[in-house]
N, CA, C and O of each residue as an XYZ file, in Angstrom:
568
protein
N     -87.980    154.507     41.528
C     -88.144    154.644     40.087
C     -89.347    155.543     39.820
O     -90.444    155.286     40.315
N     -89.132    156.617     39.019
C     -90.269    157.487     38.709
C     -91.124    156.853     37.609
O     -90.743    155.850     37.006
N     -92.285    157.461     37.364
C     -93.243    156.873     36.427
C     -92.703    156.830     35.009
O     -92.964    155.872     34.282
N     -91.959    157.845     34.602
C     -91.344    157.828     33.279
C     -90.419    156.643     33.110
O     -90.409    155.998     32.061
N     -89.641    156.355     34.141
C     -88.747    155.190     34.093
C     -89.532    153.889     34.055
O     -89.118    152.930     33.403
N     -90.672    153.852     34.755
C     -91.516    152.648     34.748
C     -92.063    152.358     33.354
O     -92.063    151.212     32.905
N     -92.526    153.401     32.674
C     -93.095    153.195     31.347
C     -91.999    152.774     30.358
O     -92.242    151.945     29.481
N     -90.810    153.336     30.498
C     -89.688    152.928     29.653
C     -89.347    151.463     29.908
O     -89.112    150.710     28.963
N     -89.319    151.056     31.164
C     -89.035    149.657     31.506
C     -90.117    148.732     30.937
O     -89.812    147.651     30.432
N     -91.376    149.159     31.022
C     -92.467    148.344     30.472
C     -92.265    148.081     28.981
O     -92.478    146.964     28.509
N     -91.853    149.114     28.240
C     -91.679    148.976     26.793
C     -90.381    148.228     26.468
O     -90.387    147.325     25.632
N     -89.291    148.587     27.107
C     -87.977    148.041     26.751
C     -87.663    146.682     27.380
O     -86.921    145.896     26.792
N     -88.210    146.392     28.557
C     -87.824    145.153     29.251
C     -88.989    144.208     29.561
O     -88.795    142.995     29.633
N     -90.185    144.747     29.742
C     -91.308    143.908     30.170
C     -92.174    143.393     29.023
O     -93.145    142.673     29.259
N     -91.834    143.753     27.781
C     -92.519    143.182     26.632
C     -93.838    143.822     26.257
O     -94.575    143.264     25.444
N     -94.161    144.977     26.823
C     -95.406    145.642     26.442
C     -95.188    146.457     25.169
O     -94.121    147.038     24.972
N     -96.195    146.495     24.316
C     -96.143    147.373     23.148
C     -96.693    148.750     23.506
O     -96.296    149.756     22.918
N     -97.605    148.790     24.469
C     -98.172    150.039     24.983
C     -98.281    149.939     26.497
O     -98.666    148.899     27.032
N     -97.944    151.019     27.180
C     -98.073    151.092     28.629
C     -98.470    152.509     29.002
O     -97.885    153.475     28.512
N     -99.477    152.631     29.879
C     -99.988    153.949     30.242
C    -100.122    154.042     31.757
O    -100.650    153.142     32.409
N     -99.634    155.149     32.295
C     -99.727    155.414     33.726
C    -100.474    156.713     33.963
O    -100.358    157.661     33.187
N    -101.235    156.746     35.036
C    -101.885    157.968     35.497
C    -101.680    158.045     36.998
O    -102.005    157.107     37.726
N    -101.142    159.160     37.457
C    -100.863    159.344     38.883
C    -100.067    158.180     39.469
O    -100.397    157.665     40.538
N     -99.022    157.776     38.761
C     -98.065    156.759     39.197
C     -98.606    155.325     39.177
O     -97.925    154.404     39.626
N     -99.815    155.131     38.665
C    -100.410    153.795     38.616
C    -100.638    153.388     37.167
O    -101.169    154.165     36.372
N    -100.229    152.149     36.821
C    -100.474    151.667     35.459
C    -101.969    151.449     35.286
O    -102.600    150.717     36.048
N    -102.524    152.102     34.264
C    -103.961    151.974     34.019
C    -104.264    151.198     32.741
O    -105.411    150.833     32.483
N    -103.215    150.945     31.936
C    -103.411    150.186     30.703
C    -102.071    149.639     30.247
O    -101.045    150.309     30.359
N    -102.088    148.432     29.739
C    -100.898    147.840     29.120
C    -101.364    146.784     28.129
O    -102.386    146.127     28.329
N    -100.596    146.635     27.059
C    -100.911    145.632     26.055
C     -99.617    145.132     25.422
O     -98.642    145.871     25.292
N     -99.633    143.866     25.033
C     -98.507    143.285     24.296
C     -98.860    143.056     22.826
O     -98.049    142.530     22.064
N    -100.070    143.452     22.434
C    -100.498    143.280     21.048
C     -99.706    144.203     20.137
O     -99.358    145.320     20.519
N     -99.425    143.730     18.935
C     -98.666    144.518     17.958
C     -99.576    145.496     17.233
O    -100.798    145.353     17.246
N     -98.975    146.475     16.612
C     -99.700    147.408     15.768
C    -100.303    148.573     16.530
O    -100.045    148.764     17.718
N    -101.102    149.340     15.828
C    -101.688    150.562     16.368
C    -102.970    150.309     17.160
O    -103.403    151.169     17.927
N    -103.576    149.143     16.979
C    -104.877    148.876     17.603
C    -104.904    149.108     19.116
O    -105.820    149.783     19.587
N    -103.953    148.588     19.911
C    -104.069    148.791     21.359
C    -104.058    150.264     21.770
O    -104.808    150.670     22.658
N    -103.215    151.053     21.129
C    -103.181    152.490     21.432
C    -104.498    153.145     21.028
O    -105.067    153.925     21.791
N    -104.982    152.827     19.829
C    -106.249    153.402     19.356
C    -107.392    153.026     20.291
O    -108.221    153.872     20.627
N    -107.442    151.787     20.707
C    -108.488    151.318     21.618
C    -108.459    152.114     22.925
O    -109.502    152.547     23.414
N    -107.274    152.303     23.482
C    -107.136    153.059     24.729
C    -107.560    154.522     24.537
O    -108.316    155.059     25.347
N    -107.083    155.154     23.489
C    -107.382    156.575     23.262
C    -108.876    156.778     23.034
O    -109.452    157.727     23.566
N    -109.511    155.911     22.256
C    -110.954    156.039     22.014
C    -111.711    155.934     23.330
O    -112.602    156.739     23.600
N    -111.369    154.963     24.138
C    -112.052    154.778     25.431
C    -111.864    156.006     26.323
O    -112.823    156.494     26.921
N    -110.643    156.497     26.409
C    -110.368    157.628     27.292
C    -110.930    158.939     26.758
O    -111.300    159.813     27.542
N    -111.000    159.090     25.447
C    -111.487    160.345     24.877
C    -112.977    160.551     25.146
O    -113.475    161.672     25.037
N    -113.679    159.495     25.490
C    -115.096    159.602     25.833
C    -115.289    160.209     27.220
O    -116.331    160.799     27.509
N    -114.288    160.063     28.065
C    -114.367    160.568     29.436
C    -113.737    161.955     29.480
O    -112.694    162.187     28.870
N    -114.358    162.855     30.185
C    -113.814    164.217     30.239
C    -112.941    164.380     31.491
O    -113.231    165.188     32.373
N    -111.879    163.599     31.538
C    -110.950    163.659     32.661
C    -109.783    164.565     32.312
O    -109.525    164.855     31.144
N    -109.093    165.002     33.337
C    -107.867    165.767     33.150
C    -106.710    164.771     33.112
O    -106.443    164.077     34.094
N    -106.032    164.709     31.977
C    -104.953    163.739     31.814
C    -103.574    164.391     31.861
O    -102.629    163.874     31.266
N    -103.446    165.532     32.566
C    -102.160    166.220     32.569
C    -101.049    165.383     33.204
O     -99.872    165.631     32.943
N    -101.396    164.409     34.022
C    -100.390    163.533     34.632
C    -100.266    162.195     33.912
O     -99.629    161.275     34.424
N    -100.862    162.079     32.743
C    -100.832    160.845     31.973
C     -99.457    160.656     31.331
O     -98.875    161.590     30.780
N     -98.959    159.429     31.419
C     -97.673    159.071     30.818
C     -97.922    157.883     29.897
O     -98.468    156.864     30.318
N     -97.517    158.023     28.636
C     -97.783    156.993     27.632
C     -96.471    156.487     27.056
O     -95.600    157.270     26.677
N     -96.343    155.177     26.996
C     -95.213    154.547     26.330
C     -95.719    153.658     25.219
O     -96.719    152.958     25.383
N     -95.034    153.681     24.087
C     -95.411    152.841     22.952
C     -94.130    152.375     22.275
O     -93.161    153.126     22.169
N     -94.137    151.151     21.826
C     -92.948    150.571     21.202
C     -92.535    151.328     19.938
O     -91.349    151.555     19.700
N     -93.533    151.718     19.126
C     -93.269    152.424     17.870
C     -94.270    153.565     17.742
O     -95.480    153.346     17.802
N     -93.760    154.790     17.563
C     -94.643    155.942     17.403
C     -94.292    156.672     16.104
O     -93.231    157.280     15.966
N     -95.224    156.584     15.171
C     -95.129    157.371     13.949
C     -96.146    158.486     14.019
O     -96.682    158.780     15.087
N     -96.413    159.102     12.894
C     -97.392    160.189     12.854
C     -98.757    159.713     13.328
O     -99.434    160.426     14.068
N     -99.173    158.515     12.914
C    -100.491    157.989     13.294
C    -100.607    157.871     14.818
O    -101.589    158.325     15.405
N     -99.615    157.269     15.443
C     -99.627    157.126     16.899
C     -99.558    158.465     17.606
O    -100.240    158.680     18.608
N     -98.731    159.371     17.084
C     -98.597    160.694     17.700
C     -99.932    161.443     17.665
O    -100.334    162.050     18.658
N    -100.612    161.396     16.522
C    -101.898    162.085     16.428
C    -102.915    161.495     17.400
O    -103.705    162.233     17.988
N    -102.904    160.179     17.576
C    -103.792    159.566     18.562
C    -103.439    160.036     19.974
O    -104.312    160.446     20.739
N    -102.167    159.971     20.302
C    -101.694    160.367     21.638
C    -102.071    161.813     21.953
O    -102.447    162.120     23.084
N    -101.976    162.703     20.963
C    -102.257    164.114     21.198
C    -103.704    164.380     21.592
O    -104.004    165.439     22.144
N    -104.603    163.443     21.319
C    -105.987    163.593     21.770
C    -106.081    163.649     23.282
O    -107.037    164.212     23.817
N    -105.110    163.078     23.984
C    -105.151    163.020     25.448
C    -104.215    164.023     26.122
O    -104.291    164.206     27.337
N    -103.339    164.673     25.364
C    -102.402    165.669     25.908
C    -101.658    165.167     27.152
O    -101.746    165.788     28.212
N    -100.935    164.064     27.038
C    -100.196    163.554     28.208
C     -99.046    164.487     28.590
O     -98.687    165.389     27.833
N     -98.479    164.259     29.765
C     -97.349    165.084     30.196
C     -96.021    164.517     29.695
O     -95.040    165.249     29.566
N     -95.993    163.204     29.411
C     -94.751    162.544     29.006
C     -95.083    161.410     28.063
O     -96.059    160.687     28.263
N     -94.261    161.255     27.023
C     -94.414    160.153     26.069
C     -93.053    159.514     25.862
O     -92.043    160.203     25.722
N     -93.040    158.176     25.846
C     -91.827    157.441     25.509
C     -92.123    156.554     24.309
O     -93.147    155.871     24.265
N     -91.219    156.571     23.339
C     -91.324    155.672     22.196
C     -90.023    154.924     22.018
O     -88.954    155.533     21.994
N     -90.101    153.620     21.893
C     -88.900    152.835     21.616
C     -88.283    153.280     20.298
O     -87.073    153.484     20.195
N     -89.146    153.428     19.290
C     -88.776    153.968     17.976
C     -89.766    155.082     17.678
O     -90.976    154.894     17.803
N     -89.249    156.253     17.279
C     -90.094    157.414     17.003
C     -89.677    158.012     15.661
O     -88.491    158.186     15.384
N     -90.668    158.320     14.839
C     -90.357    158.987     13.567
C     -90.126    160.477     13.815
O     -90.582    161.035     14.813
N     -89.418    161.100     12.897
C     -89.151    162.535     13.015
C     -90.464    163.315     13.039
O     -90.606    164.253     13.823
N     -91.421    162.944     12.198
C     -92.719    163.632     12.169
C     -93.433    163.504     13.511
O     -94.003    164.479     14.002
N     -93.409    162.313     14.111
C     -94.045    162.110     15.414
C     -93.359    162.965     16.481
O     -94.019    163.588     17.312
N     -92.043    162.984     16.443
C     -91.275    163.797     17.405
C     -91.699    165.254     17.311
O     -91.955    165.898     18.328
N     -91.773    165.772     16.091
C     -92.148    167.165     15.906
C     -93.572    167.441     16.400
O     -93.809    168.449     17.065
N     -94.512    166.562     16.083
C     -95.901    166.748     16.522
C     -95.998    166.792     18.049
O     -96.669    167.657     18.613
N     -95.330    165.861     18.701
C     -95.421    165.753     20.165
C     -94.708    166.914     20.847
O     -95.273    167.550     21.737
N     -93.490    167.192     20.445
C     -92.728    168.250     21.130
C     -93.272    169.644     20.819
O     -93.167    170.542     21.655
N     -93.851    169.842     19.633
C     -94.452    171.147     19.316
C     -95.662    171.453     20.181
O     -96.077    172.608     20.274
N     -96.233    170.443     20.811
C     -97.341    170.636     21.755
C     -96.835    170.851     23.180
O     -97.627    170.997     24.111
N     -95.515    170.868     23.343
C     -94.939    171.085     24.673
C     -94.941    169.849     25.549
O     -94.809    169.947     26.769
N     -95.091    168.685     24.934
C     -95.108    167.425     25.679
C     -93.688    166.881     25.750
O     -92.972    166.858     24.749
N     -93.290    166.445     26.932
C     -91.968    165.870     27.144
C     -91.896    164.513     26.436
O     -92.732    163.641     26.671
N     -90.899    164.340     25.573
C     -90.743    163.113     24.791
C     -89.351    162.543     24.986
O     -88.357    163.269     24.957
N     -89.294    161.234     25.183
C     -88.033    160.490     25.199
C     -88.187    159.339     24.232
O     -89.289    158.823     24.051
N     -87.096    158.930     23.609
C     -87.187    157.813     22.671
C     -85.878    157.041     22.668
O     -84.822    157.551     23.042
N     -85.987    155.797     22.233
C     -84.812    154.953     22.103
C     -84.085    155.204     20.803
O     -82.856    155.254     20.766
N     -84.864    155.364     19.713
C     -84.271    155.550     18.388
C     -85.170    156.472     17.574
O     -86.389    156.304     17.548
N     -84.553    157.449     16.907
C     -85.275    158.360     16.028
C     -85.033    157.917     14.584
O     -83.891    157.708     14.174
N     -86.124    157.776     13.815
C     -86.022    157.297     12.432
C     -86.735    158.270     11.481
O     -87.635    159.000     11.895
N     -86.327    158.272     10.205
C     -86.981    159.175      9.244
C     -88.473    158.878      9.071
O     -89.284    159.799      8.976
N     -88.832    157.585      9.030
C     -90.244    157.209      8.894
C     -90.443    155.790      9.418
O     -89.490    155.029      9.589
N     -91.698    155.459      9.665
C     -92.059    154.119     10.134
C     -92.374    153.268      8.907
O     -93.127    153.672      8.021
N     -91.778    152.085      8.882
C     -91.957    151.169      7.753
C     -92.970    150.078      8.088
O     -93.320    149.871      9.250
N     -93.435    149.385      7.048
C     -94.311    148.238      7.263
C     -93.496    147.093      7.881
O     -92.279    147.201      8.036
N     -94.172    146.014      8.227
C     -93.498    144.929      8.958
C     -92.363    144.280      8.187
O     -91.373    143.861      8.788
N     -92.485    144.185      6.849
C     -91.386    143.572      6.083
C     -90.391    144.618      5.545
O     -89.498    144.300      4.760
N     -90.571    145.864      5.987
C     -89.626    146.962      5.698
C     -89.451    147.259      4.205
O     -88.376    147.665      3.761
N     -90.534    147.046      3.436
C     -90.472    147.302      1.995
C     -91.171    148.592      1.578
O     -91.053    149.027      0.433
N     -91.904    149.205      2.518
C     -92.685    150.395      2.196
C     -93.055    151.093      3.503
O     -92.770    150.588      4.589
N     -93.682    152.236      3.389
C     -94.171    152.940      4.578
C     -95.249    152.113      5.274
O     -95.953    151.326      4.641
N     -95.362    152.301      6.555
C     -96.401    151.648      7.352
C     -97.778    152.049      6.808
O     -98.005    153.225      6.524
N     -98.695    151.090      6.661
C    -100.024    151.420      6.135
C    -100.798    152.400      7.026
O    -101.610    153.176      6.522
N    -100.560    152.376      8.329
C    -101.230    153.317      9.233
C    -100.723    154.739      8.991
O    -101.480    155.704      9.088
N     -99.442    154.852      8.678
C     -98.861    156.159      8.364
C     -99.450    156.706      7.071
O     -99.708    157.904      6.955
N     -99.661    155.818      6.096
C    -100.242    156.241      4.816
C    -101.653    156.797      4.999
O    -102.059    157.722      4.295
N    -102.393    156.230      5.947
C    -103.759    156.695      6.198
C    -103.810    158.136      6.700
O    -104.811    158.825      6.505
N    -102.742    158.594      7.342
C    -102.751    159.946      7.920
C    -101.758    160.894      7.237
O    -101.414    161.940      7.789
N    -101.308    160.530      6.053
C    -100.338    161.359      5.336
C    -100.769    162.820      5.268
O     -99.971    163.717      5.540
N    -102.023    163.061      4.909
C    -102.511    164.431      4.747
C    -103.347    164.926      5.922
O    -104.021    165.951      5.819
N    -103.306    164.210      7.027
C    -104.096    164.569      8.206
C    -103.222    165.371      9.178
O    -102.099    164.974      9.486
N    -103.744    166.488      9.648
C    -103.017    167.290     10.640
C    -103.768    167.375     11.962
O    -103.183    167.753     12.978
N    -105.036    167.035     11.968
C    -105.876    167.146     13.158
C    -105.894    165.826     13.932
O    -106.124    164.761     13.359
N    -105.648    165.914     15.234
C    -105.682    164.683     16.041
C    -107.108    164.136     16.128
O    -107.294    162.924     16.245
N    -108.112    165.006     16.074
C    -109.508    164.551     16.098
C    -109.852    163.789     14.815
O    -110.548    162.774     14.856
N    -109.361    164.284     13.685
C    -109.603    163.604     12.416
C    -108.937    162.229     12.406
O    -109.523    161.251     11.941
N    -107.709    162.161     12.922
C    -107.008    160.868     13.001
C    -107.776    159.905     13.898
O    -107.903    158.723     13.577
N    -108.287    160.402     15.016
C    -109.062    159.558     15.925
C    -110.272    158.980     15.204
O    -110.568    157.795     15.356
N    -110.972    159.789     14.424
C    -112.140    159.300     13.686
C    -111.761    158.269     12.631
O    -112.493    157.301     12.423
N    -110.633    158.463     11.966
C    -110.161    157.493     10.971
C    -109.933    156.132     11.626
O    -110.357    155.105     11.097
N    -109.264    156.130     12.774
C    -108.944    154.855     13.413
C    -110.130    154.239     14.145
O    -110.185    153.020     14.308
N    -111.070    155.053     14.586
C    -112.320    154.515     15.143
C    -113.025    153.671     14.086
O    -113.465    152.553     14.351
N    -113.121    154.239     12.873
C    -113.779    153.529     11.782
C    -112.987    152.298     11.362
O    -113.552    151.216     11.201
N    -111.692    152.461     11.187
C    -110.845    151.358     10.733
C    -110.924    150.157     11.669
O    -111.048    149.017     11.222
N    -110.851    150.424     12.975
C    -110.834    149.336     13.968
C    -112.202    149.033     14.551
O    -112.314    148.237     15.484
N    -113.254    149.660     14.012
C    -114.631    149.474     14.510
C    -114.733    149.729     16.009
O    -115.280    148.920     16.759
N    -114.198    150.860     16.425
C    -114.256    151.273     17.831
C    -115.316    152.358     17.970
O    -115.466    153.219     17.103
N    -116.047    152.299     19.081
C    -117.048    153.349     19.264
C    -117.035    153.883     20.671
O    -117.816    154.775     21.001
């Protein structure tokens, strides 16, 4: 099983909301809901000046907010169980290989009555660095 298949299995069968591999080894996984686990991982890794060209990231749900966070690390492969069209465009326009289970017009809030609040925070944001700063403040990450 290649690493891309491992990350897909982690998200689809092993119950992780986020799973990250580097050089074929899982370096992070979380079952917590929401954007926090991804933001926490990206903030921690963005402090280190490592080459992440072999980084593979899987996330249960990737909207624009998640995509902008992910782009801070420039992984080689991303898997999303559910991916918004905007997230797909952001990731693939950077030349990153993307696979997904389901493509949706937008990410909704938990009760499906409105857009996801994390998506609303980045409606007018185009910079992955700006998105990172927004979520650092929101989640009190440093």
